[in-house]
C-alpha positions as protocol buffer text, in pm:
chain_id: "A"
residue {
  index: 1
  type: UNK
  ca { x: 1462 y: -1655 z: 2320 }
}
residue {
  index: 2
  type: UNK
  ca { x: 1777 y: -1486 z: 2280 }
}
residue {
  index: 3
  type: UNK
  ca { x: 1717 y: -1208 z: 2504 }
}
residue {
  index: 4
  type: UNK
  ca { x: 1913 y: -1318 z: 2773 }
}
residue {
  index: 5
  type: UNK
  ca { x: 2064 y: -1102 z: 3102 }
}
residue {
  index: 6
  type: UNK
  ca { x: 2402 y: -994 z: 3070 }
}
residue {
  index: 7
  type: UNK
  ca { x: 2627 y: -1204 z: 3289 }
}
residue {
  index: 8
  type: UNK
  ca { x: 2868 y: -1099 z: 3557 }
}
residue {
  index: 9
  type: UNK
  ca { x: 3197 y: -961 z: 3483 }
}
residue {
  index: 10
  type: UNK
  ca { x: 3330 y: -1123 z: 3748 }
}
residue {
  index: 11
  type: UNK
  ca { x: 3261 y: -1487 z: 3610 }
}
residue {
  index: 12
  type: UNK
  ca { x: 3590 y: -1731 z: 3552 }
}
residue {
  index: 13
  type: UNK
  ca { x: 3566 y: -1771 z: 3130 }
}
residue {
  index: 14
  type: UNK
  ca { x: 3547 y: -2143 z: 3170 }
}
residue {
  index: 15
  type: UNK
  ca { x: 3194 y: -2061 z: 3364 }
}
residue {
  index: 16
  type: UNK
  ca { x: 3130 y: -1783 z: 3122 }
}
residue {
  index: 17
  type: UNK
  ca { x: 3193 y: -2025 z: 2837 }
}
residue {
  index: 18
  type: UNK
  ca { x: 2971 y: -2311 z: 2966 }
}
residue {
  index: 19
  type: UNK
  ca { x: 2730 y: -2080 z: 3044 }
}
residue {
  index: 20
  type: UNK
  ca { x: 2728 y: -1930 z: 2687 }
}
residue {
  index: 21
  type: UNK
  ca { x: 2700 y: -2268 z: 2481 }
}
residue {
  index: 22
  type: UNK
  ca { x: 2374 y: -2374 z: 2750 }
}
residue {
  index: 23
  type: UNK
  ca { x: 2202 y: -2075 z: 2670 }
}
residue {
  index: 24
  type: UNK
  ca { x: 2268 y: -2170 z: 2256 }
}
residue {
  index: 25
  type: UNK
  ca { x: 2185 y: -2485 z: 2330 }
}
residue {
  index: 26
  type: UNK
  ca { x: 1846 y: -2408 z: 2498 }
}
residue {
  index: 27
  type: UNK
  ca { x: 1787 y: -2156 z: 2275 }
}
residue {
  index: 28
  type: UNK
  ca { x: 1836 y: -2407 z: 1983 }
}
residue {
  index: 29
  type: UNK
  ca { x: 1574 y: -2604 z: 2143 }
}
residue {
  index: 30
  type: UNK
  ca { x: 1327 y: -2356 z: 2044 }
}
residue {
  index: 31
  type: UNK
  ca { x: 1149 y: -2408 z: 2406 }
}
residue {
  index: 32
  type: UNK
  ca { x: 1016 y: -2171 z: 2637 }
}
residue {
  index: 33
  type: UNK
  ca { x: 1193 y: -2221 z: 3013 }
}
residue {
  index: 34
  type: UNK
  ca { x: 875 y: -2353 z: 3110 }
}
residue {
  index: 35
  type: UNK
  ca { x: 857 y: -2602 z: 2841 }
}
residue {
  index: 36
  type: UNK
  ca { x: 1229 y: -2723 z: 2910 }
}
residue {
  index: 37
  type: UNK
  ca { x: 1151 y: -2800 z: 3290 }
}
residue {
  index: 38
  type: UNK
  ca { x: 865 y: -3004 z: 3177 }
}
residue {
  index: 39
  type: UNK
  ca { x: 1059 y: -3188 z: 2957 }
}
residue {
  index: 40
  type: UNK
  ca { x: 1335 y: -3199 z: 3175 }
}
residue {
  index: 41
  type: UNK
  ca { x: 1315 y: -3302 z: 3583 }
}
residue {
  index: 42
  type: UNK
  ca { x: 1446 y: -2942 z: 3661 }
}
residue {
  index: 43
  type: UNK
  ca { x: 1162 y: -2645 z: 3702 }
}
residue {
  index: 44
  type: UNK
  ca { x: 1186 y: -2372 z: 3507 }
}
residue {
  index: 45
  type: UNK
  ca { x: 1287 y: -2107 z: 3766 }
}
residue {
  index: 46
  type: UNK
  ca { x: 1597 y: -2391 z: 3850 }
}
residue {
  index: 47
  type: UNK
  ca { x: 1717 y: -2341 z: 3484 }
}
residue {
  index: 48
  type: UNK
  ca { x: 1703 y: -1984 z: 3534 }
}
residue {
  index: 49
  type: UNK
  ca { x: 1993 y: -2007 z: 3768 }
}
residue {
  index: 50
  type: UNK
  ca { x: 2147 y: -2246 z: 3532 }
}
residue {
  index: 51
  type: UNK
  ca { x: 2154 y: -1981 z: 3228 }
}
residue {
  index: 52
  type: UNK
  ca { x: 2185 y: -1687 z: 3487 }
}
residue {
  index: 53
  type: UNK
  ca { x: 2510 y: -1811 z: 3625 }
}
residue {
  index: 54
  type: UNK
  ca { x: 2387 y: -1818 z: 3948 }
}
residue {
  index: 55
  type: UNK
  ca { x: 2434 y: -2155 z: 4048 }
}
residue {
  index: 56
  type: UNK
  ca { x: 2596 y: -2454 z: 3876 }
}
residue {
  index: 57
  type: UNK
  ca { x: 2350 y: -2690 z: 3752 }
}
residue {
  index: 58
  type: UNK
  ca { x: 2388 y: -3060 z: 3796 }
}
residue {
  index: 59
  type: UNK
  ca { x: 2566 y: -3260 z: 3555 }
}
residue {
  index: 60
  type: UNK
  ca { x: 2194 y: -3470 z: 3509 }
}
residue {
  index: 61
  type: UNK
  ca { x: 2038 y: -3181 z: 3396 }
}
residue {
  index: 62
  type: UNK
  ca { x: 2327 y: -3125 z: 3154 }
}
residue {
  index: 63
  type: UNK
  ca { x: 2227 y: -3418 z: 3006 }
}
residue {
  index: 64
  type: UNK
  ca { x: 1878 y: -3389 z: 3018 }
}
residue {
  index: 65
  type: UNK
  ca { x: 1941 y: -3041 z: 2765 }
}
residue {
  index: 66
  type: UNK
  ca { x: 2184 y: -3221 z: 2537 }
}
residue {
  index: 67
  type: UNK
  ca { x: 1860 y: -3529 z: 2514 }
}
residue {
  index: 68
  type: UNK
  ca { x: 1620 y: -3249 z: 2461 }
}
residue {
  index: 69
  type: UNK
  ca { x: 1799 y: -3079 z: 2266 }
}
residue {
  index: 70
  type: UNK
  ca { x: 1851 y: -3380 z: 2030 }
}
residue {
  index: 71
  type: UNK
  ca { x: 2262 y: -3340 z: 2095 }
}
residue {
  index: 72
  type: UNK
  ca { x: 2424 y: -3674 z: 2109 }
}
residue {
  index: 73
  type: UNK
  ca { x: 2787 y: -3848 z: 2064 }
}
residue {
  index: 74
  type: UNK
  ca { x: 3104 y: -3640 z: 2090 }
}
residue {
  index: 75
  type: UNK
  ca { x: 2861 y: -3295 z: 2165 }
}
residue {
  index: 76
  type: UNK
  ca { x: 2745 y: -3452 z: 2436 }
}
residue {
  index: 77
  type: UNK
  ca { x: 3049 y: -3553 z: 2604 }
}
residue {
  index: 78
  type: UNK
  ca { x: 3207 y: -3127 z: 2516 }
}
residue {
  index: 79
  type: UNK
  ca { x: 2919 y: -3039 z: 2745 }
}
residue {
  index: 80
  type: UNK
  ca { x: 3030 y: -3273 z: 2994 }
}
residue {
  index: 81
  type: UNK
  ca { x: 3369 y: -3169 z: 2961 }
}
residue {
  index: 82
  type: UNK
  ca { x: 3249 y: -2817 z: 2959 }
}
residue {
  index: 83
  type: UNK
  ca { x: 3029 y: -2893 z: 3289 }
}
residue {
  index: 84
  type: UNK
  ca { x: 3355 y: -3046 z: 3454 }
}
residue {
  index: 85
  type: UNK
  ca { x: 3526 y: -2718 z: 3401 }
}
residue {
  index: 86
  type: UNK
  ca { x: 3349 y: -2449 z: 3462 }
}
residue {
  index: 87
  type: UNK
  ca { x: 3235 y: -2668 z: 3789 }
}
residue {
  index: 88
  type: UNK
  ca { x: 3545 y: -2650 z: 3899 }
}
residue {
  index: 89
  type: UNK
  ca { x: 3586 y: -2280 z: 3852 }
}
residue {
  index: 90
  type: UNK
  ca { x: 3237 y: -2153 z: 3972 }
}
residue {
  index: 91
  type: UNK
  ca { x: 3282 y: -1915 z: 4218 }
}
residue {
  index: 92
  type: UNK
  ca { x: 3163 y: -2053 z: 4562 }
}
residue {
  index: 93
  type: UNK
  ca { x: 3007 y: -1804 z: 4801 }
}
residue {
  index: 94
  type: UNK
  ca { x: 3249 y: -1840 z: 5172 }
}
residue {
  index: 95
  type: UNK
  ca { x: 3056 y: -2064 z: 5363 }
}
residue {
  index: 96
  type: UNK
  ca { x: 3035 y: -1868 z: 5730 }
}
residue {
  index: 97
  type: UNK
  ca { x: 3143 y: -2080 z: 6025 }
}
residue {
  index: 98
  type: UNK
  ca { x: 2858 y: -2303 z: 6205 }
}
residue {
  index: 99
  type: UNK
  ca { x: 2813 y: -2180 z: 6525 }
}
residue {
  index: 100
  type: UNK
  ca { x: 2772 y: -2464 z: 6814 }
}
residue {
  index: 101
  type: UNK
  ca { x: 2424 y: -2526 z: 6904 }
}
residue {
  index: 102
  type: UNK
  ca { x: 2351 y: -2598 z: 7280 }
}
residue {
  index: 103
  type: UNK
  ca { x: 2231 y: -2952 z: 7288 }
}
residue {
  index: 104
  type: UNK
  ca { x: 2160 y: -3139 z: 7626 }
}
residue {
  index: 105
  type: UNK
  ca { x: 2390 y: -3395 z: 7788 }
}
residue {
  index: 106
  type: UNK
  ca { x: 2261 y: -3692 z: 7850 }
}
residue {
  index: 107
  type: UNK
  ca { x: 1890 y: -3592 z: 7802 }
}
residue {
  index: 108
  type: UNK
  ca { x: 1694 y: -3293 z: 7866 }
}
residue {
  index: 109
  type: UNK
  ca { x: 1723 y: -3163 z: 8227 }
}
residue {
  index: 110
  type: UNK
  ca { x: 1445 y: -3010 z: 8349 }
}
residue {
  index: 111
  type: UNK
  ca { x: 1553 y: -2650 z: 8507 }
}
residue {
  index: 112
  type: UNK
  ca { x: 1284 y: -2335 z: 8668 }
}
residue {
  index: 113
  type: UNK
  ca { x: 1012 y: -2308 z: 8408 }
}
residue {
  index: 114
  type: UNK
  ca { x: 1083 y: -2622 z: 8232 }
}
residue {
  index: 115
  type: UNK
  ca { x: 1399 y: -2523 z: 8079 }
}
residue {
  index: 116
  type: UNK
  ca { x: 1747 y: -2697 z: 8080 }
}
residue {
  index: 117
  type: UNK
  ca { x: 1933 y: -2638 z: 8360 }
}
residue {
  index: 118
  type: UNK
  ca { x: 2256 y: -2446 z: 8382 }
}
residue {
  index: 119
  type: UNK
  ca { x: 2567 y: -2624 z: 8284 }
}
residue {
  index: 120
  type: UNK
  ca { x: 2356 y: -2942 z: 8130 }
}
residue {
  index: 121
  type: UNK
  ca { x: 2457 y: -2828 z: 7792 }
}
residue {
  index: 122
  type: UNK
  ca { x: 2694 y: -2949 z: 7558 }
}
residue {
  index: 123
  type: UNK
  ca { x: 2814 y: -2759 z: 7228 }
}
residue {
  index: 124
  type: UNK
  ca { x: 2740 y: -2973 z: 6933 }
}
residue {
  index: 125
  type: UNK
  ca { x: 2792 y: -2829 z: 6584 }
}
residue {
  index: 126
  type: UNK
  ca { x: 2517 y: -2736 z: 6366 }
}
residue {
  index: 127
  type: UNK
  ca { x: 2413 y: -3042 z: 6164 }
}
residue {
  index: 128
  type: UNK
  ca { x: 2622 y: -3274 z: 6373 }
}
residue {
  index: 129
  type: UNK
  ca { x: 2518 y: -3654 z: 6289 }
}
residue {
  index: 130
  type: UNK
  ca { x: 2306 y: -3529 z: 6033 }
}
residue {
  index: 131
  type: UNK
  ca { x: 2336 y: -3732 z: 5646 }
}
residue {
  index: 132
  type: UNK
  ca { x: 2449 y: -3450 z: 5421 }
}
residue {
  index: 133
  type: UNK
  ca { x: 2257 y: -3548 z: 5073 }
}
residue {
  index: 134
  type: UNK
  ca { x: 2476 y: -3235 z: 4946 }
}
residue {
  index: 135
  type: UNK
  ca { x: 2828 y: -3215 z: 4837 }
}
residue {
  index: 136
  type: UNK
  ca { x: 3051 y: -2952 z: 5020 }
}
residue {
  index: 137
  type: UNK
  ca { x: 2965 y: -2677 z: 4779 }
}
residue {
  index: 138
  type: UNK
  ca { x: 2586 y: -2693 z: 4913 }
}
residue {
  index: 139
  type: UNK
  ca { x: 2464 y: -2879 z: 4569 }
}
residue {
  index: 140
  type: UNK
  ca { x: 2363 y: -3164 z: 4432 }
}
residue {
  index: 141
  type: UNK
  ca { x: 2565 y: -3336 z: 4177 }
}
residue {
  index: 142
  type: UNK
  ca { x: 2332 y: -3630 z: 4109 }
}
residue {
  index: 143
  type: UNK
  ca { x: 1968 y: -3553 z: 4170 }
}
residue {
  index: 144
  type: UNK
  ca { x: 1666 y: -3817 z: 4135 }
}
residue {
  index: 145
  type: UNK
  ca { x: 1635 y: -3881 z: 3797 }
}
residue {
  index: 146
  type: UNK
  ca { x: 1308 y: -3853 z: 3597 }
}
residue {
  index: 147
  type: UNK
  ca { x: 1187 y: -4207 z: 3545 }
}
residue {
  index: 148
  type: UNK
  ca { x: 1250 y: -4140 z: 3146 }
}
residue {
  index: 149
  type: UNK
  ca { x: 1590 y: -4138 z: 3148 }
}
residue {
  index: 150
  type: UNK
  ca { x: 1636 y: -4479 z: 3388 }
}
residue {
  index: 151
  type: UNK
  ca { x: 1432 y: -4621 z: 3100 }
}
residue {
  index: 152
  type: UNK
  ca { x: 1677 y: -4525 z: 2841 }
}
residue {
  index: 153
  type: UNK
  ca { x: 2004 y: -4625 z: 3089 }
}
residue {
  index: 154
  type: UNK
  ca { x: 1832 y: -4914 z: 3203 }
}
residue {
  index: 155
  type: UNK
  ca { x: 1757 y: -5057 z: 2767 }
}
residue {
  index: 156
  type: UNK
  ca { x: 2153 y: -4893 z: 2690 }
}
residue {
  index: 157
  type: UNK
  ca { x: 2265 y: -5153 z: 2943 }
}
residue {
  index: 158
  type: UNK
  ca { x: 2058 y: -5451 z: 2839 }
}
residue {
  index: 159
  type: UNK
  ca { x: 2136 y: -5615 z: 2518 }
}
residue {
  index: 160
  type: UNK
  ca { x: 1876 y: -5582 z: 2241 }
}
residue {
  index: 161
  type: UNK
  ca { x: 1827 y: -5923 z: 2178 }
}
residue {
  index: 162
  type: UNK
  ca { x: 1640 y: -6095 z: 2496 }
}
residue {
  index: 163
  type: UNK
  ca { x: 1434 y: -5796 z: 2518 }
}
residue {
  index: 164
  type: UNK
  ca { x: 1273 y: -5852 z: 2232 }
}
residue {
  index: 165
  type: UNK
  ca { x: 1165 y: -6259 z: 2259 }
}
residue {
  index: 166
  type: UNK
  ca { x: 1012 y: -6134 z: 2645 }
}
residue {
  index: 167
  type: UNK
  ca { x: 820 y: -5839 z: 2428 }
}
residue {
  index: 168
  type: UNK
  ca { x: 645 y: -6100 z: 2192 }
}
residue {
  index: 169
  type: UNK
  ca { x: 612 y: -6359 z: 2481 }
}
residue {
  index: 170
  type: UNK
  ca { x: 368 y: -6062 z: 2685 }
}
residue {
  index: 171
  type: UNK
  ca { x: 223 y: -6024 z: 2371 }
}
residue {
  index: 172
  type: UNK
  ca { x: 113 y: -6332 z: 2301 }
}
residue {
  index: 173
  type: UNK
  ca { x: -6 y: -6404 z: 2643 }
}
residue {
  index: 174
  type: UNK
  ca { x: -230 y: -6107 z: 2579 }
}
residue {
  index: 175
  type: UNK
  ca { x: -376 y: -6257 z: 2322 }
}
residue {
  index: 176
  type: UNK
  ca { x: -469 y: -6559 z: 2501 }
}
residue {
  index: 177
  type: UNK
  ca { x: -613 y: -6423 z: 2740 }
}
residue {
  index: 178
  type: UNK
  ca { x: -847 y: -6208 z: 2504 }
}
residue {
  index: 179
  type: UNK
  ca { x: -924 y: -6543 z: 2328 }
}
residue {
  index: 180
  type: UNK
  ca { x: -1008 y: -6703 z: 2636 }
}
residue {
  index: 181
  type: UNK
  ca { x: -1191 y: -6415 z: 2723 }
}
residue {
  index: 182
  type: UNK
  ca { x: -1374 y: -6399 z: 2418 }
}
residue {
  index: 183
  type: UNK
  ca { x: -1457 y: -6768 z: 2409 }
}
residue {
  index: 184
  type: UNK
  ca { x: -1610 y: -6710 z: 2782 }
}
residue {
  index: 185
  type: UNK
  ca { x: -1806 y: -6442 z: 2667 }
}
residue {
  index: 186
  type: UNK
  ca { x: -1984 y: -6617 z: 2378 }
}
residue {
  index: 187
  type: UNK
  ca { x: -2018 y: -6937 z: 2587 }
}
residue {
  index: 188
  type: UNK
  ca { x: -2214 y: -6747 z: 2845 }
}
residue {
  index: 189
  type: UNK
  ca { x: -2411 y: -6506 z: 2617 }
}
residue {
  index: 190
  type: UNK
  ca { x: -2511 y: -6805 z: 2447 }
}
């Protein structure tokens, strides 16, 4: 577990840092990376970037460590803060210029052997009226969530106390209906 590759020299300390207290963390855990990406929605060769330094990981999967890793409170928000700044640091590869790509004006004209004609292009950025679901570093800060952790956001924001009268109400409906079901059944079998 603690046999981990050596990271770059080149790495900002806050990154170095952040990187340093995930890998304690994980290793704290006591899990194989295989076990933590089952555990967690992230696979295991997505945490290897994580620990590697080779790509930031998303501030849910922070999260999803600290819950794994039984951290909670004032921990929890260090690795947040932690996240925030080595974020901010990470080194960012140059992102090379986005050539245009030819796109037809006003619809595809037909030219000799079916292609576009010359001169009925237009040039039209790559990605041009395309949704980005990424940020402008080329990752996502707030992936789908496993449906375990909207369960635990979803009971932090309701208040404990009509949860619990709707829990017995279910469960005494369930019990009618096994009554009732009973009572058919002995009816019938006579």
């Amino acid at each position: 577990m603690g046999a981990w590759q050596p990271l770059p020299e080149e790495l900002p300390a806050e990154v170095r840092h952040f990187v340093e207290q995930l890998r304690l963390l994980k290793d704290r855990t006591g899990m194989s990376l295989v076990a933590l990406g089952t555990r967690t929605a992230y696979s295991k060769s997505s945490w290897q970037r994580y620990l590697n330094a080779s790509q930031p990981p998303p501030r849910q999967a922070v999260v999803a460590l600290c819950r794994v890793a039984g951290v909670a409170g004032e921990e929890t928000e260090r690795f947040g803060v932690r996240w925030e700044l080595a974020v901010r640091a990470w080194p960012r590869e140059p992102v090379p210029p986005v050539p245009p790509v030819p796109v037809p004006a006003g619809g595809p004209v037909p030219g000799p052997g079916g292609e576009p004609a010359p001169g009925a292009e237009a040039s039209v950025p790559a990605g041009h009226g395309v949704s980005a679901a990424r940020g402008r570093d080329g990752y996502e800060e707030e992936p789908t969530l496993p449906w375990w952790d909207l369960l635990d956001e979803e009971s932090s924001r309701q208040p404990a106390g009509p949860r619990a009268p709707r829990l017995l109400l279910y469960a005494a409906l369930l019990a009618v209906v096994l009554l009732l079901a009973a009572v058919a059944g002995a009816v019938t079998l006579g």
